[in-house]
CSV table of C-alpha atoms in Angstrom, one decimal:
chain,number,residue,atom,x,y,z
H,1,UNK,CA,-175.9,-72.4,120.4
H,2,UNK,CA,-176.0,-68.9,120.5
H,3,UNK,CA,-177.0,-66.8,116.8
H,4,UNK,CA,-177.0,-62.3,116.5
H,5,UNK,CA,-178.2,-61.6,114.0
H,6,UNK,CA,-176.7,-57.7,112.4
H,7,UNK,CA,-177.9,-55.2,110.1
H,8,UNK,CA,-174.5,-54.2,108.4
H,9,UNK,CA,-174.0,-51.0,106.9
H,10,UNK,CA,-171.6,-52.8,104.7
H,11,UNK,CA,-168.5,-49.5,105.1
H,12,UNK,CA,-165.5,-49.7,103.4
H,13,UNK,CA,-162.9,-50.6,105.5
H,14,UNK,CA,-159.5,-48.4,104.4
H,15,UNK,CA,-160.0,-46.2,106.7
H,16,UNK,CA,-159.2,-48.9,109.1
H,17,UNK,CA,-156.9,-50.8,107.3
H,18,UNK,CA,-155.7,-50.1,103.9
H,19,UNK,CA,-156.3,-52.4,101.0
H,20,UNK,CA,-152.5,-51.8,99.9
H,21,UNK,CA,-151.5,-53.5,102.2
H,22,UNK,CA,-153.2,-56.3,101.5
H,23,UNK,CA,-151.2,-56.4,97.8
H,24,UNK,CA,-147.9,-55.4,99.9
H,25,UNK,CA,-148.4,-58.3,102.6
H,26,UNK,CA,-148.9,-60.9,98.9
H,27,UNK,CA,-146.2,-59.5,97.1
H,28,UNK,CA,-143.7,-60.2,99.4
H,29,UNK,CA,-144.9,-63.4,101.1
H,30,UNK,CA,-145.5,-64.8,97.4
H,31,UNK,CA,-141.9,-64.4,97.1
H,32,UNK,CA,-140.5,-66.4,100.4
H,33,UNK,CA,-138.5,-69.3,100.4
H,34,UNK,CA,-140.9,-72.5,100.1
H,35,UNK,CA,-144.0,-70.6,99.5
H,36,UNK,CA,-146.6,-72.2,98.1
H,37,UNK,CA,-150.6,-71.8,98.3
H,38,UNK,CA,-152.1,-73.6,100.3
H,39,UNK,CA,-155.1,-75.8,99.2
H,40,UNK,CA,-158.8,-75.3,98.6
H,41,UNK,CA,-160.2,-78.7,99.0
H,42,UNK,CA,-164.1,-79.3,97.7
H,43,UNK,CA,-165.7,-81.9,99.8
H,44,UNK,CA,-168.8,-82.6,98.3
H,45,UNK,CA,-169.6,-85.6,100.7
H,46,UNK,CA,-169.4,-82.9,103.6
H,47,UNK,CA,-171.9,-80.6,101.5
H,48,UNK,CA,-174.5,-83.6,101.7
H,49,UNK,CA,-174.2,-84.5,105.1
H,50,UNK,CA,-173.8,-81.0,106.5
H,51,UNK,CA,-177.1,-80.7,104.1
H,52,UNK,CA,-175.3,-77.7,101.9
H,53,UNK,CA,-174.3,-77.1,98.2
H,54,UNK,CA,-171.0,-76.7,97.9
H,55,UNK,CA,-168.0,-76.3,100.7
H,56,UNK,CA,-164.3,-75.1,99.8
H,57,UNK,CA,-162.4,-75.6,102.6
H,58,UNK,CA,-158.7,-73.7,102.6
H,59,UNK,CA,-156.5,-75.8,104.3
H,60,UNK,CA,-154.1,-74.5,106.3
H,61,UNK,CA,-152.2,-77.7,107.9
H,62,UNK,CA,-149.1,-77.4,106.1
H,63,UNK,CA,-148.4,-73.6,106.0
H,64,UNK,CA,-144.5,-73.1,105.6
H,65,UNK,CA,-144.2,-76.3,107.9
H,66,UNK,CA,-145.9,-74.7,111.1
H,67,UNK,CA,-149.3,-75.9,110.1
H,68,UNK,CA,-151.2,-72.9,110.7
H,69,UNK,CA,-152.4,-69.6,109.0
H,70,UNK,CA,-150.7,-67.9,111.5
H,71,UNK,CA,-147.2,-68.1,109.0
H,72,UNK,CA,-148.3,-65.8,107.3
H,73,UNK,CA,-148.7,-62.7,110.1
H,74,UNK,CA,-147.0,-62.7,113.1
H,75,UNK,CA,-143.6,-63.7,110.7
H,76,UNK,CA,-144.6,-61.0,108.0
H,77,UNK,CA,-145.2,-58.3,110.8
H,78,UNK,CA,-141.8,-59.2,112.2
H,79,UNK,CA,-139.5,-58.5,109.4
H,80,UNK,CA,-141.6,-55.5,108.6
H,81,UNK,CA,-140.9,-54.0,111.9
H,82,UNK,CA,-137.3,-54.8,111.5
H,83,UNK,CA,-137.2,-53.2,108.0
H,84,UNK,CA,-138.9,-49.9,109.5
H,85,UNK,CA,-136.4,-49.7,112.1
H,86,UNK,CA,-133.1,-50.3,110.4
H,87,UNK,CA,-134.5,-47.7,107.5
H,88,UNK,CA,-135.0,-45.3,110.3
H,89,UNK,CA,-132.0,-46.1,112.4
H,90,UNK,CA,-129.6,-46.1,108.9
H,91,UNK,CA,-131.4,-43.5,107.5
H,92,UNK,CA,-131.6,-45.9,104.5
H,93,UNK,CA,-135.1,-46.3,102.8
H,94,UNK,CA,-133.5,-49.7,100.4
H,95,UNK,CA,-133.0,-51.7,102.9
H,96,UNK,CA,-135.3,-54.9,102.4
H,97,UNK,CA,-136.6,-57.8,104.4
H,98,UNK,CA,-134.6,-60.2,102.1
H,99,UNK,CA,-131.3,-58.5,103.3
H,100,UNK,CA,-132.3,-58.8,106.8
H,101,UNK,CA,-133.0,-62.3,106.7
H,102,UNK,CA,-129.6,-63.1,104.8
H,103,UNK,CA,-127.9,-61.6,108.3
H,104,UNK,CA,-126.7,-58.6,106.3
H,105,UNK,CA,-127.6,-56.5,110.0
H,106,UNK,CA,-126.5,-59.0,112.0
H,107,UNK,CA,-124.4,-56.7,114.2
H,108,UNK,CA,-127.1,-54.3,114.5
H,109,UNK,CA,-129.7,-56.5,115.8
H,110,UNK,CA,-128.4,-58.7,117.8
H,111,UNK,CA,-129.9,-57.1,120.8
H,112,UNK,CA,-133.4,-56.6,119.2
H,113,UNK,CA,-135.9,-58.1,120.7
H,114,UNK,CA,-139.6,-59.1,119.6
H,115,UNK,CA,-142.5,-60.6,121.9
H,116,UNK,CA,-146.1,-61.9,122.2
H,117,UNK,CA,-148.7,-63.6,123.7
H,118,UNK,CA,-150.0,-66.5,122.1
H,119,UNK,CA,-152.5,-69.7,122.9
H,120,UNK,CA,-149.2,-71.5,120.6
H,121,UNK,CA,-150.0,-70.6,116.7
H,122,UNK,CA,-149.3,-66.9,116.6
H,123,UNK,CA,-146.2,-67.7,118.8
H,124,UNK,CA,-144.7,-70.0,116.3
H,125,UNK,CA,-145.2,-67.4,113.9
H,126,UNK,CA,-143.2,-65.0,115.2
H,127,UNK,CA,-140.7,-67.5,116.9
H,128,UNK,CA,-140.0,-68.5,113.2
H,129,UNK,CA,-139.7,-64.9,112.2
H,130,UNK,CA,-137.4,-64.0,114.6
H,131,UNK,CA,-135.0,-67.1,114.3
H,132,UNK,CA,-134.8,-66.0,110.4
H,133,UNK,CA,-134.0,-62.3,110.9
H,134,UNK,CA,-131.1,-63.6,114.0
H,135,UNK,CA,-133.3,-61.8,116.6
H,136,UNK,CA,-134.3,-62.3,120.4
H,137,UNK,CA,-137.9,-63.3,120.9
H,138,UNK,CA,-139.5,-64.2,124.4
H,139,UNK,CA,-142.9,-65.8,123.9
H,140,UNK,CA,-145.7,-65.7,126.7
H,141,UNK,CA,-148.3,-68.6,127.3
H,142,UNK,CA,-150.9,-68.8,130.2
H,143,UNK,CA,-151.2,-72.3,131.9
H,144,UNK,CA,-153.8,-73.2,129.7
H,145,UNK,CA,-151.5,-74.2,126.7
H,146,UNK,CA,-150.7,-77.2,126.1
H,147,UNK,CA,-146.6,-77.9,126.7
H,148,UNK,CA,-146.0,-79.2,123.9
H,149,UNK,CA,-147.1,-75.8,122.2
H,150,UNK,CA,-144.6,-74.2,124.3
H,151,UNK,CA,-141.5,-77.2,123.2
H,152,UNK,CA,-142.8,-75.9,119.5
H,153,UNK,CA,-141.8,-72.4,120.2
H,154,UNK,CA,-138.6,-72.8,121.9
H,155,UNK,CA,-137.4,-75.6,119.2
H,156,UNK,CA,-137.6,-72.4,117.3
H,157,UNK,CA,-134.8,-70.3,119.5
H,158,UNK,CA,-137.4,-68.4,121.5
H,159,UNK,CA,-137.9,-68.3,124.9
H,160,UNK,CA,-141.0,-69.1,126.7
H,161,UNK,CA,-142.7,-67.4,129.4
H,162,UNK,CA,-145.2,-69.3,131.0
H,163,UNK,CA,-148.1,-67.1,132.9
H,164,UNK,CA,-151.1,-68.1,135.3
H,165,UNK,CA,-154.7,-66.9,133.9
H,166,UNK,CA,-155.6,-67.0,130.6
H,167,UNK,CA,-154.7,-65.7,127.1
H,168,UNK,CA,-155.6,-62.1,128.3
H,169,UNK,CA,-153.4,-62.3,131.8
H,170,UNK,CA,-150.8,-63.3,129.5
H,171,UNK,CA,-151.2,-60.0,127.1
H,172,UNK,CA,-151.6,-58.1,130.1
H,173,UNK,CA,-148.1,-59.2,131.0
H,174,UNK,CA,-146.1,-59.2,127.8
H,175,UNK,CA,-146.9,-55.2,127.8
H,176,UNK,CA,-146.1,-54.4,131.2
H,177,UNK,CA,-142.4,-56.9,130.6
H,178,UNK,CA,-142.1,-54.9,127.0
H,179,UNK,CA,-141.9,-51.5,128.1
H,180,UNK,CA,-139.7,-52.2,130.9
H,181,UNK,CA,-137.3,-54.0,128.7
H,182,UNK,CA,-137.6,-51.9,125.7
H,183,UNK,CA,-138.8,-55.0,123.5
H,184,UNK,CA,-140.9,-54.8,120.7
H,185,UNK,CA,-144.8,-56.3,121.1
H,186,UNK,CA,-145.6,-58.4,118.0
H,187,UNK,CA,-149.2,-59.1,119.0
H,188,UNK,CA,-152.3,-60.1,116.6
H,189,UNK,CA,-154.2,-58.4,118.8
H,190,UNK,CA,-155.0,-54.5,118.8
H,191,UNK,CA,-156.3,-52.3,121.4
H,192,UNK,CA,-156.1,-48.5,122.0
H,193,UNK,CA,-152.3,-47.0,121.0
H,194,UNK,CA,-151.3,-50.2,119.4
H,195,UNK,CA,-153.0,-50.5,115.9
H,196,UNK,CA,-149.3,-50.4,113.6
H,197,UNK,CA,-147.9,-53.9,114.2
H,198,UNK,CA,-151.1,-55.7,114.0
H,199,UNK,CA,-152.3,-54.3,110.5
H,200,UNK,CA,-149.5,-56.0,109.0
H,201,UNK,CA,-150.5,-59.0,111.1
H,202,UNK,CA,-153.9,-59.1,109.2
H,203,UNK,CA,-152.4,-58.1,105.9
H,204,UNK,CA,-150.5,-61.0,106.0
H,205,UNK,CA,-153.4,-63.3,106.9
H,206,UNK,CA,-155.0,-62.1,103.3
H,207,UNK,CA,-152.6,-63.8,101.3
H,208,UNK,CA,-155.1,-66.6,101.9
H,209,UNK,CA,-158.1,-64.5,100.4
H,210,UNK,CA,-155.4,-63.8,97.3
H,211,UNK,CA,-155.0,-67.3,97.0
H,212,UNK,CA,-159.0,-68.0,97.0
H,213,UNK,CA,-159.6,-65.6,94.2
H,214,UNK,CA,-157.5,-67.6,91.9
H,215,UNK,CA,-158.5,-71.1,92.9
H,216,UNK,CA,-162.4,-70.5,92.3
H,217,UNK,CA,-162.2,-71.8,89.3
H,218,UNK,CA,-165.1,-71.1,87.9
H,219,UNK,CA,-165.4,-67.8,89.8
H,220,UNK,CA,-168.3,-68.1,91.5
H,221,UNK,CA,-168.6,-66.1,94.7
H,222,UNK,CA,-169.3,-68.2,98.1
H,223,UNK,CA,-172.9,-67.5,99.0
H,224,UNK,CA,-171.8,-67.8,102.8
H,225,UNK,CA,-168.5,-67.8,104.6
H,226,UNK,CA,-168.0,-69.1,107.5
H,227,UNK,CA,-164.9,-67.8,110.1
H,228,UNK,CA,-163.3,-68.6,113.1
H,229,UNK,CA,-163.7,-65.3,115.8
H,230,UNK,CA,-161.2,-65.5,118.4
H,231,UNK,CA,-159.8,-61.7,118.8
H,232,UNK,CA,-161.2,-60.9,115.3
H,233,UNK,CA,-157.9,-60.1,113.2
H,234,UNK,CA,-158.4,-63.1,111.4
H,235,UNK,CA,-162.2,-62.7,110.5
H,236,UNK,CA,-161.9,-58.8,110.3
H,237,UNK,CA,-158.8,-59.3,107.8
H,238,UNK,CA,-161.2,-61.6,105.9
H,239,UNK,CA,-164.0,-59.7,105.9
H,240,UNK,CA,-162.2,-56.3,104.8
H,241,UNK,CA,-160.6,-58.0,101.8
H,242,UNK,CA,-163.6,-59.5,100.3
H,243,UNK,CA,-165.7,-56.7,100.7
H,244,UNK,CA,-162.8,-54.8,98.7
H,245,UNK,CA,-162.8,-56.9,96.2
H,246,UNK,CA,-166.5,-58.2,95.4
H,247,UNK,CA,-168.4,-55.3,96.8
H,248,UNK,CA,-172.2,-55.7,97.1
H,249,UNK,CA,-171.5,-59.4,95.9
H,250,UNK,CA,-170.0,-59.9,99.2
H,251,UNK,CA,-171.2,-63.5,100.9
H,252,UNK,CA,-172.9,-63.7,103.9
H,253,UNK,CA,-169.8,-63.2,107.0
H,254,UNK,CA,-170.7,-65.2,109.7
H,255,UNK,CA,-168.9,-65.5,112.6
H,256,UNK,CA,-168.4,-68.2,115.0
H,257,UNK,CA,-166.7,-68.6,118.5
H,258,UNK,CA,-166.5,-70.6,121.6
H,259,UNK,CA,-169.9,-70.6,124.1
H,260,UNK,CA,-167.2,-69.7,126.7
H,261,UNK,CA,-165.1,-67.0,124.9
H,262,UNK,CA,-167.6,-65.4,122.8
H,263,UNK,CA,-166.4,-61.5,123.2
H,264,UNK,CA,-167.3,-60.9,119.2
H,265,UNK,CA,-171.3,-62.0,119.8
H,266,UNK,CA,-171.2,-60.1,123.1
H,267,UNK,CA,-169.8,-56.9,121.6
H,268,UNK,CA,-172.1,-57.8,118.6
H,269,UNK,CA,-175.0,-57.9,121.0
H,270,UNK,CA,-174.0,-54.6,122.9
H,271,UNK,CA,-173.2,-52.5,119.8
H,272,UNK,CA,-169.5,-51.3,121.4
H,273,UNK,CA,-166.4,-54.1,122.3
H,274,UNK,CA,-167.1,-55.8,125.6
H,275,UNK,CA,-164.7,-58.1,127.4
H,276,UNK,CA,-165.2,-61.6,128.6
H,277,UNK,CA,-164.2,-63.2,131.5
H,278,UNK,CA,-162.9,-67.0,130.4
H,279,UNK,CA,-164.3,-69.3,133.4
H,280,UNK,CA,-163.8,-72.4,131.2
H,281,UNK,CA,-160.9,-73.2,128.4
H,282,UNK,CA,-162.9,-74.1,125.2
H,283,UNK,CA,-161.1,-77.4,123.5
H,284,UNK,CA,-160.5,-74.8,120.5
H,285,UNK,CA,-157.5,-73.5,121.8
H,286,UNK,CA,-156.8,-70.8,119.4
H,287,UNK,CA,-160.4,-68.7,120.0
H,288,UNK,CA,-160.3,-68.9,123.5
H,289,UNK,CA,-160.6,-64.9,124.0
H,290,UNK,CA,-161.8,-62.9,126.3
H,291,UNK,CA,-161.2,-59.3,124.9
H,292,UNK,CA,-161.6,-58.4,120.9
H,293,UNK,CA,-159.4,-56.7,118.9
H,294,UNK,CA,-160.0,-53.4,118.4
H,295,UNK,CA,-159.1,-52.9,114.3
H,296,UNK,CA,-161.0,-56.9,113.6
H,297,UNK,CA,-164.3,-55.2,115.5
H,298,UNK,CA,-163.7,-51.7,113.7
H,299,UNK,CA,-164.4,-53.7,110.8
H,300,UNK,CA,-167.0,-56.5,112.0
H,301,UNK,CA,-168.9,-54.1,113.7
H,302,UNK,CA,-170.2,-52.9,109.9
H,303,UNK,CA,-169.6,-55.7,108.1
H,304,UNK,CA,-170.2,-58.9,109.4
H,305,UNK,CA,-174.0,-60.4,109.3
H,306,UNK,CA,-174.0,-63.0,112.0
H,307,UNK,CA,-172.4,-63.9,115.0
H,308,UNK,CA,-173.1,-67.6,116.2
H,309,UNK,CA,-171.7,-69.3,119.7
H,310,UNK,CA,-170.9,-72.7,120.0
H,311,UNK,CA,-170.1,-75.7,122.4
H,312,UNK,CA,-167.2,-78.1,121.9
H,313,UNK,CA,-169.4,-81.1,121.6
H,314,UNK,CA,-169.3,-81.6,118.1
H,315,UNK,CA,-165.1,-80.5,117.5
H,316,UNK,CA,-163.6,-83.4,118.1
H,317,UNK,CA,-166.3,-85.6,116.0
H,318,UNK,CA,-165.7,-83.0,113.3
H,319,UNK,CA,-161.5,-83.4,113.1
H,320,UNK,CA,-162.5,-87.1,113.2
H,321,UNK,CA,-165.0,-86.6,109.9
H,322,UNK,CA,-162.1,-84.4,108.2
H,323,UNK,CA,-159.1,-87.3,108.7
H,324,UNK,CA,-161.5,-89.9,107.6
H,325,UNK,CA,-163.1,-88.1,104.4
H,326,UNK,CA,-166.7,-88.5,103.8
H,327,UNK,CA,-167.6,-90.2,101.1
H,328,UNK,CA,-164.6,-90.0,98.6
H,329,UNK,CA,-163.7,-86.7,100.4
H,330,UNK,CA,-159.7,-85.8,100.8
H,331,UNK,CA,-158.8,-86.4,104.2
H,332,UNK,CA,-157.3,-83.6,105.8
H,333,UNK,CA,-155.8,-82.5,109.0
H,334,UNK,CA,-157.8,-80.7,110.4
H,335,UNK,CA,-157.1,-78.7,114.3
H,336,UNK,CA,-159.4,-78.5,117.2
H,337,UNK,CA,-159.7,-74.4,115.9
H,338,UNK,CA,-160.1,-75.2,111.8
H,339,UNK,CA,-163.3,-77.5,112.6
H,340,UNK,CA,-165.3,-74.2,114.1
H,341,UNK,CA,-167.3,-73.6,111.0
H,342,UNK,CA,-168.0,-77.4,110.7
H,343,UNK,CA,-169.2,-77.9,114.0
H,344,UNK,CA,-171.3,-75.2,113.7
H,345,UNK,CA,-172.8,-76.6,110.9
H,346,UNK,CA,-173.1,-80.1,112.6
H,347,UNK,CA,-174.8,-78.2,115.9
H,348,UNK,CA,-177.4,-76.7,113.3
H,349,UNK,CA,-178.8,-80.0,113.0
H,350,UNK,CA,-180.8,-78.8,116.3
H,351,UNK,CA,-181.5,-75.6,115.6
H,352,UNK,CA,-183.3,-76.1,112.4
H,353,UNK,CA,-184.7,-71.9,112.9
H,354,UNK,CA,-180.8,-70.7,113.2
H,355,UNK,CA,-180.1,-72.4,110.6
H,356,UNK,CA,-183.4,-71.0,108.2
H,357,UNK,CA,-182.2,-67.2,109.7
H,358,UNK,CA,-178.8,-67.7,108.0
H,359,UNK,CA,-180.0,-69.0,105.3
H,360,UNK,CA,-178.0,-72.1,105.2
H,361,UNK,CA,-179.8,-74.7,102.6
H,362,UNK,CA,-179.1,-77.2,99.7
H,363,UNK,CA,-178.3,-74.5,97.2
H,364,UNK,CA,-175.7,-72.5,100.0
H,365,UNK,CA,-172.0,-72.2,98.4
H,366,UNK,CA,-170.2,-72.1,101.6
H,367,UNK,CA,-166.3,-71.1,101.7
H,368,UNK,CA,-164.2,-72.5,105.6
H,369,UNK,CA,-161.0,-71.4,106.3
H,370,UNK,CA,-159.2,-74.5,107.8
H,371,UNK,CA,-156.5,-72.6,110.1
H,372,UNK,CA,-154.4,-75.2,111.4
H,373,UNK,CA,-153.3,-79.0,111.2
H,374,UNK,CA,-152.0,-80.8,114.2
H,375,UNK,CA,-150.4,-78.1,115.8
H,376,UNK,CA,-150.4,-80.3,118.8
H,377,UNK,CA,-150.0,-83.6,117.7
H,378,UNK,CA,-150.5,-85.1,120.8
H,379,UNK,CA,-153.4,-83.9,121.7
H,380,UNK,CA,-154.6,-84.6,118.0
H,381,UNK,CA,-153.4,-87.8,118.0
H,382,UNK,CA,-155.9,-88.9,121.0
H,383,UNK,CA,-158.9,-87.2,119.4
H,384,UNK,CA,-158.3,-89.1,115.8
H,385,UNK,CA,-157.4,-92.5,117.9
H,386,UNK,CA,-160.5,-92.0,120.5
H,387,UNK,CA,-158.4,-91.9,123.2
């Protein structure tokens, strides 16, 4: 276990992405067939034997039936695309999401074509969103995932494109095949000429922190929060929507990530983005990145207080403690990525200073984001069984 500590400057973040979008992104998704929020699950008998106050844990295994967070962006930043172009193309600024989805433009985009690529969640995401909106969508995985991620995607019309290296060799290749073929890159990923697309990626991902405001019941900020790293959109769109709405109330932001794909504590550490080479795939599937995004570290950079690395030796002990419940817990589904913050905690156990420097005790309120479920059941299955 690796901790870097920051000194944030605490910035607003709308000149890197705007709050309004944040409202937009909840609006609409509030609004979709089936939508419902998803959970925030106490679990006090956690709290004790993580040695904690309080943890809220948002679960997000049953998100619009694809049992991950990632719903909410890469489908959202789909149909916005689609709207922007058909406004543009028609001349017509009316046209809505809801129209394109009812196959009003059918005609008209039948040759439209999205991509990405994904370790599996964000390519399920916008799979789903393109099978809605009656689009093309070719999806590319490195050798890394898991088949059964890829048999998730194409059950969903898409096409899978299977690429050797890792989750960067596979970006790498989606944008050389997308400007040859004139498709349109739906990454949750951001780098230098390609900031649009993902904004509305990470505004969609907030419709989580909309739903947190109104299930605190008693409204008591989260002391600390605890997020999963990976490229950064999700802990960047996090961090920037919380700091708009509680201000110098803000909880502690600390970031965790893989020991082997830790380019957030590196960049942390070096005070500018620095890539990662992946030697090793980290059991957490969905943070194993080698190269940040550049709008999550825009924000993170002046925001976020900690950065922590950590092994995989306590993630499949900590899905096993969140399907059993401690205590008189609720048992929950819980992924190899959504445990992150838990195993952290669990590692802390041995590092009784890191702990004391983040200020992690029996009076911390500390708020998890739970990003996925089973998304490979499989794999999931042998964990929970000890196989």
């Amino acid at each position: 276990m690796k901790h870097f500590k920051t000194n944030p400057t605490y910035k607003n973040t709308d000149g890197v992405i705007s709050s309004v979008l944040f409202d937009q992104a909840y609006e609409s998704i509030s609004k979709w067939p089936n939508y419902a929020p998803s959970p925030l699950v106490t679990l006090p008998g956690l709290a004790e034997e993580l040695g904690v106050g309080e943890i809220h844990y948002k679960d997000e295994s049953e998100r619009f039936g694809l049992k991950s967070f990632k719903a909410l962006g890469g489908s959202y930043a789909v149909i916005h695309v689609l709207t922007e172009h058909l406004r543009v193309t028609l001349e017509d600024k009316s046209i809505t999401g809801s129209d394109i989805k009812a196959g009003k433009y059918h005609d008209l985009l039948k040759d439209f074509t999205v991509a990405t690529a994904t370790d599996g969640n964000h390519g399920r995401s916008v799979a789903w969103g393109a099978q809605q909106c009656g689009i093309n969508c070719k999806i590319y995985m490195h050798k890394g995932v898991s088949k059964s991620r890829g048999i998730a995607v194409e059950l969903l019309g898409a096409e899978v494109i299977w690429v050797d290296g890792n989750y960067d060799d596979s970006l790498i290749q989606v944008k050389r095949d997308a400007i040859e073929n004139e498709w349109h890159i739906i990454s949750d990923t951001s780098y230098e000429g390609y900031t649009y697309v993902p904004k509305y990626v990470m505004a969609g991902y907030t419709v989580m922190t909309n739903e947190i405001i109104n299930q605190l019941n008693d409204g008591q900020i989260p002391t600390h929060i605890i997020i999963q790293g990976g490229v950064g959109g999700l802990a960047g769109a996090v961090c920037a929507h919380f700091a708009n709405l509680w201000g110098a109330d803000r909880p502690r932001f600390i970031v965790v990530e893989p020991e082997t794909a830790d380019c957030l504590y590196q960049s942390a550490k070096a005070g500018r983005p620095k890539m990662v080479h992946i030697e090793k795939e980290t059991l957490m599937g969905g943070l194993s990145c080698g190269e940040v995004s550049l709008l999550g570290w825009s924000i993170l950079k002046d925001n976020a207080n900690d950065f922590v690395t950590i092994s995989d030796d306590n993630i499949k002990t900590a899905m096993c403690l969140m399907a059993l419940g401690v205590g008189n817990d609720e048992k929950i589904e819980a992924g190899e990525s959504a445990v992150a913050g838990i195993a952290m905690m669990m590692d802390l156990k041995d590092y009784s200073a890191i702990k004391a420097d983040l200020g992690l005790d029996e009076n911390s309120r500390v708020l998890l984001f739970g990003t996925e479920g089973a998304t490979d059941q499989q794999m999931y299955d042998e964990i929970i069984s000890g196989g």
